PDB file of C-alpha atoms in Angstrom:
ATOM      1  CA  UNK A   1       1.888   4.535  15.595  1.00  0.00           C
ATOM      2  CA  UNK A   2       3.525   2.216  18.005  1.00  0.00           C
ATOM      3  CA  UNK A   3       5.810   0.148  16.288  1.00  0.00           C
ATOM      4  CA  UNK A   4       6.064  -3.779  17.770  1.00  0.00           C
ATOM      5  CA  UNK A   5       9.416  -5.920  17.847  1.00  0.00           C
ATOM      6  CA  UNK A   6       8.831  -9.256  15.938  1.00  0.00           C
ATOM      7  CA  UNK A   7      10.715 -10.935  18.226  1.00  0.00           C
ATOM      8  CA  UNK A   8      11.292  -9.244  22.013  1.00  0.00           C
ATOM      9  CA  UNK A   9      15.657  -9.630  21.841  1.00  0.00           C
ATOM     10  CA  UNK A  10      16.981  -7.386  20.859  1.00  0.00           C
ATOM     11  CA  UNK A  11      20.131  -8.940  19.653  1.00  0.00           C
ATOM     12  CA  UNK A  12      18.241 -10.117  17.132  1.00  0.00           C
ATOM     13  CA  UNK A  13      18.259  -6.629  15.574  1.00  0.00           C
ATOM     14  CA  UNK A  14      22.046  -6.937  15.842  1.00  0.00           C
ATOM     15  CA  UNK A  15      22.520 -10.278  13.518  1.00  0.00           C
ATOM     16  CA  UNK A  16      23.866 -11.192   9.812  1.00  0.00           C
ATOM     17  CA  UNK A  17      21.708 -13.657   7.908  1.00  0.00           C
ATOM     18  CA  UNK A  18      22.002 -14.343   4.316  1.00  0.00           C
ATOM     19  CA  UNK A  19      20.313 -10.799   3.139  1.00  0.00           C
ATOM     20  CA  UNK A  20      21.644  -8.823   5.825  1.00  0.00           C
ATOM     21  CA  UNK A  21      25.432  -9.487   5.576  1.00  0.00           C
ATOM     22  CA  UNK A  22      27.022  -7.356   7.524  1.00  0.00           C
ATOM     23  CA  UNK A  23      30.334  -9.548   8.497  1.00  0.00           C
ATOM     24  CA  UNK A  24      31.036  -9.486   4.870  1.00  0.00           C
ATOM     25  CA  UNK A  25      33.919  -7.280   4.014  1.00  0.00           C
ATOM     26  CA  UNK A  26      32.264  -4.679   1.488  1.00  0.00           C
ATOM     27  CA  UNK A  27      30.152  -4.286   4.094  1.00  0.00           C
ATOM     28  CA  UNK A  28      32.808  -3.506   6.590  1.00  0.00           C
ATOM     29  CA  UNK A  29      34.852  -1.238   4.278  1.00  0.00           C
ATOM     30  CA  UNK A  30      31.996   0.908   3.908  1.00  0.00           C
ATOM     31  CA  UNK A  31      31.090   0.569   7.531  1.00  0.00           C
ATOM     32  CA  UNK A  32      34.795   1.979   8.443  1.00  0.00           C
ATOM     33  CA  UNK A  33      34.747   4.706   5.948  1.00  0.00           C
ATOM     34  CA  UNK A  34      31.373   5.980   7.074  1.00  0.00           C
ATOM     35  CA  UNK A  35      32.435   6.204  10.648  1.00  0.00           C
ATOM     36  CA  UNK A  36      35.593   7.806  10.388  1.00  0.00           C
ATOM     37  CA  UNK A  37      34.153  11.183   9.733  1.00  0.00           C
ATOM     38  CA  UNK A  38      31.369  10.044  12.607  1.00  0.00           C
ATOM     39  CA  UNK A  39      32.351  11.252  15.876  1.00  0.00           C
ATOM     40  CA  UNK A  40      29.283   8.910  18.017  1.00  0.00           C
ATOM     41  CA  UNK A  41      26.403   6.543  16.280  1.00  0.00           C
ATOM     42  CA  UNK A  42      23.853   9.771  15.727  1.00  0.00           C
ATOM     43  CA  UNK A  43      26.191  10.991  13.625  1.00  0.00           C
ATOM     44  CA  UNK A  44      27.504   7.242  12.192  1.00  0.00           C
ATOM     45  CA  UNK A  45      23.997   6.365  11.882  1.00  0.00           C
ATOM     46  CA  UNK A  46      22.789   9.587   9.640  1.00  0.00           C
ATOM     47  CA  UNK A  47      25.879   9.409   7.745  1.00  0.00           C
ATOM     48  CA  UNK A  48      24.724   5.327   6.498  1.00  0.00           C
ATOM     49  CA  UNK A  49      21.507   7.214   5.539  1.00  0.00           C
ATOM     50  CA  UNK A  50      22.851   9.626   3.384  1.00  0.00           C
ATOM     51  CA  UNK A  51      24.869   7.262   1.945  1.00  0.00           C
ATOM     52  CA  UNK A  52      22.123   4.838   0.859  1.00  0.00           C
ATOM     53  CA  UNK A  53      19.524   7.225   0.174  1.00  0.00           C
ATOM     54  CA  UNK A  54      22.116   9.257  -1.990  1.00  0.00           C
ATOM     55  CA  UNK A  55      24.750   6.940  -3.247  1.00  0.00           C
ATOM     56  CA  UNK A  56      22.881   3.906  -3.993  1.00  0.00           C
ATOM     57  CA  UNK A  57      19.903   4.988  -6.924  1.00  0.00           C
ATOM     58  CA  UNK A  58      16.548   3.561  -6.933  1.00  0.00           C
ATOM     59  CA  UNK A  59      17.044   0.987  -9.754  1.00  0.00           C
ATOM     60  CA  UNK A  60      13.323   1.748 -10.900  1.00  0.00           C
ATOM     61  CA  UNK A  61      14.637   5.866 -10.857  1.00  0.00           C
ATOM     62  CA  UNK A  62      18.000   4.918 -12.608  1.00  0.00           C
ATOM     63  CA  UNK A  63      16.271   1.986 -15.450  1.00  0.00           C
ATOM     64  CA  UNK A  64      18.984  -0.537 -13.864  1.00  0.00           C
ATOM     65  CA  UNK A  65      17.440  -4.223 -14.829  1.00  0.00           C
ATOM     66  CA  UNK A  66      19.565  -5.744 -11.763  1.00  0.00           C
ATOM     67  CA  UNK A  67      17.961  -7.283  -8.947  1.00  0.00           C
ATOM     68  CA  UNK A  68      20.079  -7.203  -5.393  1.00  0.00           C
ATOM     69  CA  UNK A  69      18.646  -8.706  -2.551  1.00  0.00           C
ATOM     70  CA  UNK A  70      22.220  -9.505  -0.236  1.00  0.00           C
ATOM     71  CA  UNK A  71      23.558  -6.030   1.561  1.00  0.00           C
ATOM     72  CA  UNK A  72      27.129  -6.713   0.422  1.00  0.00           C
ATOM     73  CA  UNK A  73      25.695  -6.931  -3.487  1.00  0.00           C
ATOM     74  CA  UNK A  74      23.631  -3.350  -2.726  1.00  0.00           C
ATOM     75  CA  UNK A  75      27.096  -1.892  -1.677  1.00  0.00           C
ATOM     76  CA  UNK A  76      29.069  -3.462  -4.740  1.00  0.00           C
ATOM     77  CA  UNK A  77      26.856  -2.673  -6.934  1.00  0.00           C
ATOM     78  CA  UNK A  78      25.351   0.330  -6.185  1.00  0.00           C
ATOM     79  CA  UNK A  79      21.893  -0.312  -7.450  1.00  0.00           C
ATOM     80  CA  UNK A  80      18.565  -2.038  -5.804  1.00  0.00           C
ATOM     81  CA  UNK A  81      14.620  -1.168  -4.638  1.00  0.00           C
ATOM     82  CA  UNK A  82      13.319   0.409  -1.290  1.00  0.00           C
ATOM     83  CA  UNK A  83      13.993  -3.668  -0.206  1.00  0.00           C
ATOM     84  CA  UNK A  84      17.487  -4.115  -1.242  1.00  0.00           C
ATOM     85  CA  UNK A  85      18.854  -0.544   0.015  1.00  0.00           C
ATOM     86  CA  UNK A  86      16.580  -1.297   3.380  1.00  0.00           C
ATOM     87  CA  UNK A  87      18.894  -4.733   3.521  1.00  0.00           C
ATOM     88  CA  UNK A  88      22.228  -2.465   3.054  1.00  0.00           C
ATOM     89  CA  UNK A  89      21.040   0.488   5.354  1.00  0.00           C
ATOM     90  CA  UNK A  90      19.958  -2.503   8.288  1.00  0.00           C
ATOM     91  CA  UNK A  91      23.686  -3.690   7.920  1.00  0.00           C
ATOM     92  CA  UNK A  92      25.673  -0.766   7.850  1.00  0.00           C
ATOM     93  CA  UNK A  93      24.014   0.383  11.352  1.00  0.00           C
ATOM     94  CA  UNK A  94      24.058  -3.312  12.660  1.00  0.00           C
ATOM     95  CA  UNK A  95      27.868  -3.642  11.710  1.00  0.00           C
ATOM     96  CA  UNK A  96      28.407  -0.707  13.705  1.00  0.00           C
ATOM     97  CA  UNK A  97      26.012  -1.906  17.080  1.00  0.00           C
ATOM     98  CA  UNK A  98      22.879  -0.029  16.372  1.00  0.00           C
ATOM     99  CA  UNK A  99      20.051  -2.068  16.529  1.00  0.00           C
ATOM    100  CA  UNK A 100      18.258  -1.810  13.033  1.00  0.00           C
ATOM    101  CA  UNK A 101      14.680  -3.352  11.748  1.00  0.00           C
ATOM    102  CA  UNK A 102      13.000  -3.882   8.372  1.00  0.00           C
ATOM    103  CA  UNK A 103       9.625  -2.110   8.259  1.00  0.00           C
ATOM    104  CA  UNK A 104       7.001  -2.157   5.660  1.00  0.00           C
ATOM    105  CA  UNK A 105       4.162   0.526   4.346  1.00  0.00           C
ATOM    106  CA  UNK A 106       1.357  -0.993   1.768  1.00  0.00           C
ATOM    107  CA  UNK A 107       0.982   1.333  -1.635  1.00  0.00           C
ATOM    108  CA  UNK A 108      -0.114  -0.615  -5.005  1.00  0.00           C
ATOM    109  CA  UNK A 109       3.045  -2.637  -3.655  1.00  0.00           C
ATOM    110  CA  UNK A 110       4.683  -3.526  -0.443  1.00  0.00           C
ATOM    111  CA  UNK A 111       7.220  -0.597   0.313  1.00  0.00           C
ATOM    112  CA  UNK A 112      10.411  -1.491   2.451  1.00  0.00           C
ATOM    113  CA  UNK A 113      11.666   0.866   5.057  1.00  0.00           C
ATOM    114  CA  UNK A 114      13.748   0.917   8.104  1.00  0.00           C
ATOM    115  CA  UNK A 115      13.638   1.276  11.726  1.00  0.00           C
ATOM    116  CA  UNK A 116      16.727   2.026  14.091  1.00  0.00           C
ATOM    117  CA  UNK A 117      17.227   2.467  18.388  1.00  0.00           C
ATOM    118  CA  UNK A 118      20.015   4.704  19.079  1.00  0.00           C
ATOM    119  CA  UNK A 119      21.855   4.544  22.203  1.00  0.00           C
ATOM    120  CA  UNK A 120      20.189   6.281  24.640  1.00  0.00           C
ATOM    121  CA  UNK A 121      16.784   6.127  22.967  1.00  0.00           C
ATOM    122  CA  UNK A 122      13.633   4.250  24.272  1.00  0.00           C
ATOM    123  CA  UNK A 123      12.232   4.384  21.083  1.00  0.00           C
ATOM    124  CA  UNK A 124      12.195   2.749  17.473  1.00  0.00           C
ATOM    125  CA  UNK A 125      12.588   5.392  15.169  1.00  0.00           C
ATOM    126  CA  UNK A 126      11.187   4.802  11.050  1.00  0.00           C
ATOM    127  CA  UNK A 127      14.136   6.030   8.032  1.00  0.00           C
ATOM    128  CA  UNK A 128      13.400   5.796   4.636  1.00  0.00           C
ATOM    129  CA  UNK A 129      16.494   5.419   2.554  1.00  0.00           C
ATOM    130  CA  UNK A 130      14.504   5.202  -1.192  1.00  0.00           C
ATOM    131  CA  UNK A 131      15.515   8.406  -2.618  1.00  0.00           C
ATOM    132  CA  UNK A 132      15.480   9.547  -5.831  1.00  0.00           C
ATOM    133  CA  UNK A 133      11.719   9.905  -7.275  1.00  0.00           C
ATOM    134  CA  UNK A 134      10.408  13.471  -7.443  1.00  0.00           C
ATOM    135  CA  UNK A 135       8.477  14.044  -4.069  1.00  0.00           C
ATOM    136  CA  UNK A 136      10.187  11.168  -2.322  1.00  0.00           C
ATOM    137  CA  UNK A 137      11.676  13.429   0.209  1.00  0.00           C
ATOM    138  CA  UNK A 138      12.865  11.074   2.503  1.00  0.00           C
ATOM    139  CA  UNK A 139      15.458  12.886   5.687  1.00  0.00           C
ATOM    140  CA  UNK A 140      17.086  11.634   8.395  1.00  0.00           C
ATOM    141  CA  UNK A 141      15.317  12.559  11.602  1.00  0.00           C
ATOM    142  CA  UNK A 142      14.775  11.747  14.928  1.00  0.00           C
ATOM    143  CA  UNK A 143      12.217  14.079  15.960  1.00  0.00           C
ATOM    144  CA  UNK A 144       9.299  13.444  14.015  1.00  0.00           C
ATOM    145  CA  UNK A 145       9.430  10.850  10.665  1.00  0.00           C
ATOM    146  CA  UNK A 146       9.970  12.064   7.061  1.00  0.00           C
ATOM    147  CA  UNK A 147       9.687   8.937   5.004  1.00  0.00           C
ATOM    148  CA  UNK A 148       9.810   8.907   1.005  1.00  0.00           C
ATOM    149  CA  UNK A 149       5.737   8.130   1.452  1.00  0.00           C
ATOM    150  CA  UNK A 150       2.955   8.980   3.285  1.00  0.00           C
ATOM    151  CA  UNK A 151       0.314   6.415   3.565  1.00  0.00           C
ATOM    152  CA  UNK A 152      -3.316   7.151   2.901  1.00  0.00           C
ATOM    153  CA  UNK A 153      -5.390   4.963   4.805  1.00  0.00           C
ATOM    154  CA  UNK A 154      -8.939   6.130   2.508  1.00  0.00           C
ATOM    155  CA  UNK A 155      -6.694   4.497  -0.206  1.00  0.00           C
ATOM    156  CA  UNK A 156      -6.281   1.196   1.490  1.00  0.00           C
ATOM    157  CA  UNK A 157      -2.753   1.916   2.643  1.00  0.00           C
ATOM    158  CA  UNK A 158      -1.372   0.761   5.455  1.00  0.00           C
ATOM    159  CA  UNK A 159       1.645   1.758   7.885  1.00  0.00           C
ATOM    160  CA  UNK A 160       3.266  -2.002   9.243  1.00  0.00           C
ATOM    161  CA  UNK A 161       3.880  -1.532  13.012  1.00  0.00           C
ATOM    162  CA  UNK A 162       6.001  -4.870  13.020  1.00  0.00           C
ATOM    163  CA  UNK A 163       9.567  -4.443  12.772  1.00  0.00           C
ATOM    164  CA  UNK A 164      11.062  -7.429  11.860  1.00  0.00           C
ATOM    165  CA  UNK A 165      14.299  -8.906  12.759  1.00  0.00           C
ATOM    166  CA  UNK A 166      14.984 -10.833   8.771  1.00  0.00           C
ATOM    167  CA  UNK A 167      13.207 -10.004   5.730  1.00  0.00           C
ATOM    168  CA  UNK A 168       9.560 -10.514   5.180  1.00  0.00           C
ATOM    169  CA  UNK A 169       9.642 -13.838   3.720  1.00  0.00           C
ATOM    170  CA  UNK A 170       7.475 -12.701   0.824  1.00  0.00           C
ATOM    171  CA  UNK A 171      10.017  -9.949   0.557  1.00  0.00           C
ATOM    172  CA  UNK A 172      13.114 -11.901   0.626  1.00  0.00           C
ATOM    173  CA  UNK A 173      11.539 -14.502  -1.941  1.00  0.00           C
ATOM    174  CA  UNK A 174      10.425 -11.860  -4.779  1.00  0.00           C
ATOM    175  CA  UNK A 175      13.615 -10.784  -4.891  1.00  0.00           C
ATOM    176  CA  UNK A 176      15.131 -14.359  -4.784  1.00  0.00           C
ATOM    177  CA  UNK A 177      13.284 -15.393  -7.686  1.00  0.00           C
ATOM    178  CA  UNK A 178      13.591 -12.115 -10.237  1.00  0.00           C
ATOM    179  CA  UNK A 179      15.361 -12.957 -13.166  1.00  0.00           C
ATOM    180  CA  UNK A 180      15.740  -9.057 -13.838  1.00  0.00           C
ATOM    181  CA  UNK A 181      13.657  -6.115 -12.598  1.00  0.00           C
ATOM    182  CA  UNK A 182      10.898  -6.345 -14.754  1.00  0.00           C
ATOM    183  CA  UNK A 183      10.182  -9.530 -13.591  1.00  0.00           C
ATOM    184  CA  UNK A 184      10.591  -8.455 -10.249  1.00  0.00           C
ATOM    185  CA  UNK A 185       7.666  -5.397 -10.836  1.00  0.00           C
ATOM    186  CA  UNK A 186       5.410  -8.520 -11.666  1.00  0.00           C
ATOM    187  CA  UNK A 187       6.371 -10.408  -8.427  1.00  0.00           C
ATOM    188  CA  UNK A 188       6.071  -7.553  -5.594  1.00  0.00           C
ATOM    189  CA  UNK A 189       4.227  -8.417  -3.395  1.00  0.00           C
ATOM    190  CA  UNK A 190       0.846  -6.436  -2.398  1.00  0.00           C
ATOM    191  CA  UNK A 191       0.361  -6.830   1.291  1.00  0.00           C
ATOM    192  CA  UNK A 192       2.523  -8.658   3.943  1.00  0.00           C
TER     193      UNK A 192
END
């Protein structure tokens, strides 16, 4: 699949906005500690993987009724859906200069995902940083993709091919207006 920039600057893959905070300092602390032990932004850039796939459960997985939306609240709070970890996976590569995308697959629900250009690479390359969930096997690699999910298109899935600079909108405002996360299960949205 060829995936298609929203918008064709790429600085725009680069910038904060209310969801993807990455000036803000949890962000930063986290940011610093990642790199240390990352000797160039391959290694930086799987390490902010790990850390959101593995550090920051699936609130569905873990039965947390929070709703995060904002990067900085993913990081403090450790807890948030495929959307909210996307948001804090997007910042912690854009606070370091690696050009990071939101991405979305259609299941029974809109599924959020990431996409990231390393130096030196022509190419946008899809992460999945869900984790948890039995058979969500999600691994950083730039080779081939190993999301949480493969879609089945005889099912009416559908793979996105837009990555987009912000949130979806209908993303952004599910998660906006969710009291608590079983609210937020009623308001997911079903297709972009």
């Amino acid at each position: 699949m060829e995936l298609i920039q929203n918008t064709p600057d790429l600085a725009a893959y680069l910038a904060a906005d209310d969801a993807i905070d990455h000036e803000h300092p949890v962000v930063r602390r986290t940011a610093a500690t990642l790199s240390a032990g990352a000797p160039d932004a391959y290694a930086y850039a799987e390490a902010a993987f790990t850390f959101v796939r593995d550090a920051i459960p699936h609130s569905v997985d873990s039965g947390d009724p929070r709703v995060t939306w904002r990067a900085s609240d993913v990081l403090e709070t450790r807890t948030g859906i495929c959307y909210a970890k996307s948001h804090a996976l997007v910042a912690l590569l854009r606070a370091r200069g690696i050009p990071a995308a939101l991405c979305y697959q259609k299941f029974e629900a809109v599924h959020g995902l990431i996409a990231l250009k390393l130096p030196g690479r022509e190419r946008w390359v899809r992460q999945d940083a869900r984790g948890g969930e039995a058979g969500a096997g999600a691994q950083f690699r730039l080779d081939c993709e190993q999301l949480a999910f493969a879609v089945r298109p005889e099912f009416n899935e559908v793979d996105y091919p837009v990555l987009f600079a912000e949130p979806h909108p209908a993303v952004l405002q599910c998660l906006r207006d969710a009291v608590d996360r079983p609210r937020l299960a009623q308001l997911l949205p079903t297709a972009l």
